[in-house]
């Protein structure tokens, strides 16, 4: 304070202010003198919800006495200790005082004030440090009232290693611990794979692992199809291979024109010397380089390195489209759907989005925006301090840069329109589910359970979650079966353990009122559930918070629309912990904001199994006193024929749907996703056991045969991928042992 007489908070009244107060994110309020905010006026009419607002303002006024006057970050905390909002300010005290005005707040701010029970403050040296800290805390805490990026994925890169005599080219994601040159980011793994395939043809770099390289005695198939120079077996000298690596690094560093000119000159020289085979190889390499550049779409001439952001709003939802340009080439784009209040403008959402986006990602020297954001200069200063070089942020109005922004904006419009249309389709399917199973309301959260094992070994239970926006992959859970009382292969016992662990913890962590009111019409008994309490560590989701989830895109595995496409991904999450969430699908984008805060309880539980599985599930829920969670068992038809599924509900006669019913296809997709996830989790656990116990875990494989297999194939992954014929060709491996090894890796779990 500045020597003014302190005012006792209980005696404070508030002045009438006919002017709308700027949102707390604005710096305009910080210029006001704090005494102007504390003028007595007993004639003020109570606003709607005056008691709640008064309670929240009282909590804020008590906190103001401890608020620092300098820059920093503040947190508004609810009575249940969940974080409501994280904000930054040049002067925390002045910013916090702006919340004590009795009128002029938007509905969002008023709700936030009313829910506030306490506040916490963190001082920083500069406002730019406060901005970076705010972005970090928002991503970590996921407050209800902040704009949330809802992205926990890292971008893929191309890595050319530097720790081997014959450098490897490979895709890389995560921490850059391995020595080498990293090129990116790319928008998707698909873009990286496509580029690496073209670069292999252009520069003949090896993509195999070091262990595979060291165990080669003859050139592999990639050498035969002219996608590798074959340094492992001396097909090319290390000196010549190093020259290929130099050319590849130069190309990825932006010197593509010079490399193409060099290759063209070499090709002409070879043809003049009548070395036509060499000239043909150089011609093929030139064609591969042209394919890399030609498939990138729009390629700017005057922009060497930049990220382009375009924001579009429609129907209360927001889409931010990001394009990545490196070395003068378009390296892909990705759509994001941040959770944001409807009252926020596109510029406000974009400003909050940028700070969170670069909190854990490398930043280019130029950032182009579709809208000029309020704290553009401050954001550029903060990113410059973080990266160590000057960052320019601009919203171009003309020229080539504006064309790039317009191109990104058009993609944002189209992506959001598609997603909104497909979300409407999912709403109709969910309404059909409610009608089919007699639910009182359209389900917003569906949980599907399945088990996977081989003869009772490595038994794993899987739970997937789906809602109006598609599969919520961040909320998938696996359960390593731990009970020693379960007989190997007892599917009913496994289901009982999974549901008992799931719902007992759910009741403990997220109890709800009215759990026994019933949720099914005419079904006799019903069933109910909870938002996932298995969320891991600090990244777990507070009750009532929105969760990152994928949008429903055409042909995308994260959505329901379109034909069912088999998913090649079979590897589940690591089984290091008993029940842990899987990693996010690297190809998934973020979800649209939910229309309302998601309930932690499921509105419908689907069990992959018939009457026996359903009775096992019903028994567990009855023991826990849960009677309002709708349960449905899905039994496969004769010969496991799709379209002949039989549905079991407590208190109802089993029934089938019409073979071409869209709701049936929808349920099949849910069931198949649960099956895929459970099998992937089982295989990951089985693979871990093999890694720990070695190949000797396979019957008939001892130390000698293990050495023979590894000597022949090089790695465990190569053995797993080998055909039965290849296994039989290994010295010391007879037909019976080869079949045992093959069956161990390829036998399909039941379920």
Tab-separated table of C-alpha atoms in Angstrom, residues 27-37 94 101:
chain	number	residue	atom	x	y	z
A	27	UNK	CA	-4.479	-4.276	-18.525
A	28	UNK	CA	-6.884	-1.327	-18.592
A	29	UNK	CA	-8.070	-1.972	-15.059
A	30	UNK	CA	-4.505	-1.998	-13.744
A	31	UNK	CA	-4.198	1.709	-14.578
A	32	UNK	CA	-7.063	2.564	-12.209
A	33	UNK	CA	-6.336	3.675	-8.676
A	34	UNK	CA	-7.347	0.949	-6.247
A	35	UNK	CA	-9.227	3.475	-4.081
A	36	UNK	CA	-11.641	3.990	-6.971
A	37	UNK	CA	-12.730	0.395	-6.523
A	94	UNK	CA	-4.582	-4.232	-8.923
A	101	UNK	CA	-16.536	-4.745	-8.593
